[in-house]
Amino acid sequence: DTAAAGRPAAAYKSRLGRACSDQGAAFDTVLLGLGSDGHTASLFPGTPNLGQTADWVRVVEAPPRHEVSPRITCTLPVLNGARRVLVLVAGAHKRDALRAVLDNRDPACPGTHLAPRTRTDWYLAHATRPTAYQPYANRVTPTPPESPTHNSRRASPSPPRLPPLLT
């Protein structure tokens, strides 16, 4: 139950706080996956207060179709504080979620809110790769906060390359 997960979440938050003084730069690299519903890091569509910044870690309830609930996850601000995010996506059943995230079509998908300090790299299994690939022209890349032109998000100067295939 959610109450039982509170103690390990508090311990993890404490450990992260001792290791890192700034939740906005706690990790160099974060490795994530993408669910068929667009969730990442146990942040699911409909997660209340998705962008809340008060905590480093939170307890969330996974939707009933998932085997493990409740879950402990880092908050979106902590994930976006990473220098780099790597996202592994495997399975044809995730193709629509991938396209929705990369095209920024659905703000309810937590995956659309990934914006680390420098870059996000997407690694796709062959079955996940879109069948009729069109460059994701609407994808934006964050500008590092220390940049004089920081505008939280900016349009990519050119369409991203198709993510590499996993074999």
GROMACS .gro file of C-alpha atoms in nm:
model
  167
    1ASP     CA    1   0.000   0.000   0.000
    2THR     CA    2   0.096   0.365  -0.044
    3ALA     CA    3   0.160   0.427   0.327
    4ALA     CA    4   0.409   0.138   0.343
    5ALA     CA    5   0.602   0.282   0.046
    6GLY     CA    6   0.640   0.615   0.226
    7ARG     CA    7   0.928   0.497   0.448
    8PRO     CA    8   1.154   0.373   0.163
    9ALA     CA    9   1.069   0.687  -0.038
   10ALA     CA   10   1.176   0.907   0.253
   11ALA     CA   11   1.499   0.707   0.291
   12TYR     CA   12   1.577   0.743  -0.081
   13LYS     CA   13   1.502   1.116  -0.070
   14SER     CA   14   1.734   1.152   0.228
   15ARG     CA   15   2.012   0.958   0.057
   16LEU     CA   16   1.982   1.170  -0.260
   17GLY     CA   17   1.980   1.488  -0.052
   18ARG     CA   18   2.300   1.386   0.128
   19ALA     CA   19   2.475   1.294  -0.199
   20CYS     CA   20   2.360   1.598  -0.398
   21SER     CA   21   2.296   1.950  -0.278
   22ASP     CA   22   2.090   2.049  -0.583
   23GLN     CA   23   1.789   1.844  -0.695
   24GLY     CA   24   1.818   2.015  -1.034
   25ALA     CA   25   2.157   1.851  -1.094
   26ALA     CA   26   2.142   1.527  -0.897
   27PHE     CA   27   2.228   1.294  -1.186
   28ASP     CA   28   2.471   1.303  -1.474
   29THR     CA   29   2.283   1.041  -1.680
   30VAL     CA   30   1.941   0.886  -1.627
   31LEU     CA   31   1.831   0.564  -1.801
   32LEU     CA   32   1.455   0.537  -1.858
   33GLY     CA   33   1.202   0.340  -2.056
   34LEU     CA   34   0.874   0.441  -2.216
   35GLY     CA   35   0.547   0.260  -2.154
   36SER     CA   36   0.276   0.201  -2.413
   37ASP     CA   37   0.069   0.468  -2.237
   38GLY     CA   38   0.352   0.725  -2.250
   39HIS     CA   39   0.461   0.679  -1.889
   40THR     CA   40   0.823   0.697  -1.785
   41ALA     CA   41   0.995   0.648  -1.448
   42SER     CA   42   0.662   0.540  -1.293
   43LEU     CA   43   0.514   0.880  -1.377
   44PHE     CA   44   0.188   0.786  -1.547
   45PRO     CA   45  -0.063   0.986  -1.753
   46GLY     CA   46  -0.289   1.148  -1.499
   47THR     CA   47  -0.023   1.159  -1.225
   48PRO     CA   48  -0.131   1.454  -1.011
   49ASN     CA   49   0.112   1.746  -0.981
   50LEU     CA   50   0.344   1.598  -1.243
   51GLY     CA   51   0.586   1.891  -1.239
   52GLN     CA   52   0.582   1.949  -0.864
   53THR     CA   53   0.921   2.051  -0.734
   54ALA     CA   54   0.894   2.021  -0.356
   55ASP     CA   55   1.023   1.664  -0.336
   56TRP     CA   56   1.299   1.467  -0.504
   57VAL     CA   57   1.110   1.139  -0.472
   58ARG     CA   58   0.745   1.052  -0.451
   59VAL     CA   59   0.514   0.756  -0.409
   60VAL     CA   60   0.273   0.703  -0.698
   61GLU     CA   61  -0.007   0.458  -0.763
   62ALA     CA   62   0.030   0.273  -1.091
   63PRO     CA   63  -0.288   0.217  -1.292
   64PRO     CA   64  -0.454  -0.120  -1.221
   65ARG     CA   65  -0.318  -0.288  -1.538
   66HIS     CA   66   0.037  -0.269  -1.394
   67GLU     CA   67   0.155  -0.547  -1.165
   68VAL     CA   68   0.341  -0.334  -0.912
   69SER     CA   69   0.162  -0.057  -0.725
   70PRO     CA   70   0.245   0.160  -0.537
   71ARG     CA   71   0.582   0.267  -0.676
   72ILE     CA   72   0.863   0.502  -0.575
   73THR     CA   73   0.993   0.738  -0.843
   74CYS     CA   74   1.207   1.046  -0.882
   75THR     CA   75   1.008   1.357  -0.965
   76LEU     CA   76   1.013   1.514  -1.309
   77PRO     CA   77   1.227   1.811  -1.195
   78VAL     CA   78   1.493   1.569  -1.066
   79LEU     CA   79   1.489   1.370  -1.391
   80ASN     CA   80   1.509   1.690  -1.596
   81GLY     CA   81   1.798   1.807  -1.382
   82ALA     CA   82   2.011   1.528  -1.527
   83ARG     CA   83   2.271   1.630  -1.779
   84ARG     CA   84   2.151   1.358  -2.017
   85VAL     CA   85   1.860   1.114  -2.042
   86LEU     CA   86   1.873   0.785  -2.231
   87VAL     CA   87   1.537   0.630  -2.318
   88LEU     CA   88   1.510   0.267  -2.431
   89VAL     CA   89   1.190   0.175  -2.613
   90ALA     CA   90   1.111  -0.178  -2.728
   91GLY     CA   91   0.798  -0.326  -2.880
   92ALA     CA   92   0.559  -0.242  -3.162
   93HIS     CA   93   0.287  -0.183  -2.900
   94LYS     CA   94   0.480   0.131  -2.790
   95ARG     CA   95   0.504   0.286  -3.137
   96ASP     CA   96   0.202   0.517  -3.095
   97ALA     CA   97   0.320   0.637  -2.753
   98LEU     CA   98   0.666   0.703  -2.895
   99ARG     CA   99   0.528   0.910  -3.181
  100ALA     CA  100   0.299   1.105  -2.945
  101VAL     CA  101   0.592   1.182  -2.714
  102LEU     CA  102   0.840   1.276  -2.985
  103ASP     CA  103   0.584   1.490  -3.169
  104ASN     CA  104   0.480   1.658  -2.840
  105ARG     CA  105   0.117   1.580  -2.922
  106ASP     CA  106  -0.003   1.480  -2.578
  107PRO     CA  107   0.097   1.683  -2.273
  108ALA     CA  108  -0.075   1.422  -2.055
  109CYS     CA  109   0.208   1.178  -2.145
  110PRO     CA  110   0.485   1.227  -1.890
  111GLY     CA  111   0.739   1.130  -2.158
  112THR     CA  112   0.666   1.456  -2.342
  113HIS     CA  113   0.800   1.648  -2.044
  114LEU     CA  114   1.150   1.499  -2.048
  115ALA     CA  115   1.386   1.795  -2.092
  116PRO     CA  116   1.727   1.728  -1.935
  117ARG     CA  117   1.999   1.992  -1.919
  118THR     CA  118   2.172   1.891  -2.244
  119ARG     CA  119   2.008   1.610  -2.440
  120THR     CA  120   1.777   1.311  -2.461
  121ASP     CA  121   1.890   1.008  -2.662
  122TRP     CA  122   1.624   0.764  -2.780
  123TYR     CA  123   1.722   0.401  -2.846
  124LEU     CA  124   1.460   0.199  -3.030
  125ALA     CA  125   1.416  -0.170  -3.091
  126HIS     CA  126   1.347  -0.245  -3.457
  127ALA     CA  127   0.981  -0.329  -3.387
  128THR     CA  128   0.930   0.011  -3.223
  129ARG     CA  129   1.067   0.212  -3.512
  130PRO     CA  130   0.788   0.395  -3.696
  131THR     CA  131   0.700   0.220  -4.023
  132ALA     CA  132   0.671   0.539  -4.227
  133TYR     CA  133   0.927   0.756  -4.058
  134GLN     CA  134   0.876   1.129  -4.084
  135PRO     CA  135   1.128   1.349  -3.900
  136TYR     CA  136   0.978   1.468  -3.577
  137ALA     CA  137   0.975   1.831  -3.682
  138ASN     CA  138   0.791   1.950  -3.373
  139ARG     CA  139   1.041   1.806  -3.125
  140VAL     CA  140   1.210   2.067  -2.914
  141THR     CA  141   1.541   2.051  -2.733
  142PRO     CA  142   1.608   2.235  -2.407
  143THR     CA  143   1.863   2.512  -2.392
  144PRO     CA  144   2.095   2.475  -2.092
  145PRO     CA  145   1.986   2.713  -1.812
  146GLU     CA  146   2.328   2.879  -1.805
  147SER     CA  147   2.284   2.982  -2.168
  148PRO     CA  148   2.213   3.353  -2.224
  149THR     CA  149   1.929   3.254  -2.457
  150HIS     CA  150   1.761   3.020  -2.206
  151ASN     CA  151   1.393   3.007  -2.285
  152SER     CA  152   1.321   2.674  -2.109
  153ARG     CA  153   1.256   2.506  -2.446
  154ARG     CA  154   1.359   2.602  -2.798
  155ALA     CA  155   1.293   2.462  -3.141
  156SER     CA  156   1.560   2.223  -3.268
  157PRO     CA  157   1.780   2.383  -3.535
  158SER     CA  158   1.729   2.079  -3.757
  159PRO     CA  159   1.510   1.767  -3.736
  160PRO     CA  160   1.665   1.504  -3.509
  161ARG     CA  161   1.825   1.200  -3.660
  162LEU     CA  162   1.624   0.879  -3.642
  163PRO     CA  163   1.711   0.717  -3.310
  164PRO     CA  164   1.954   0.426  -3.328
  165LEU     CA  165   1.824   0.071  -3.345
  166LEU     CA  166   1.883  -0.181  -3.072
  167THR     CA  167   1.975  -0.523  -3.202
   0.00000   0.00000   0.00000
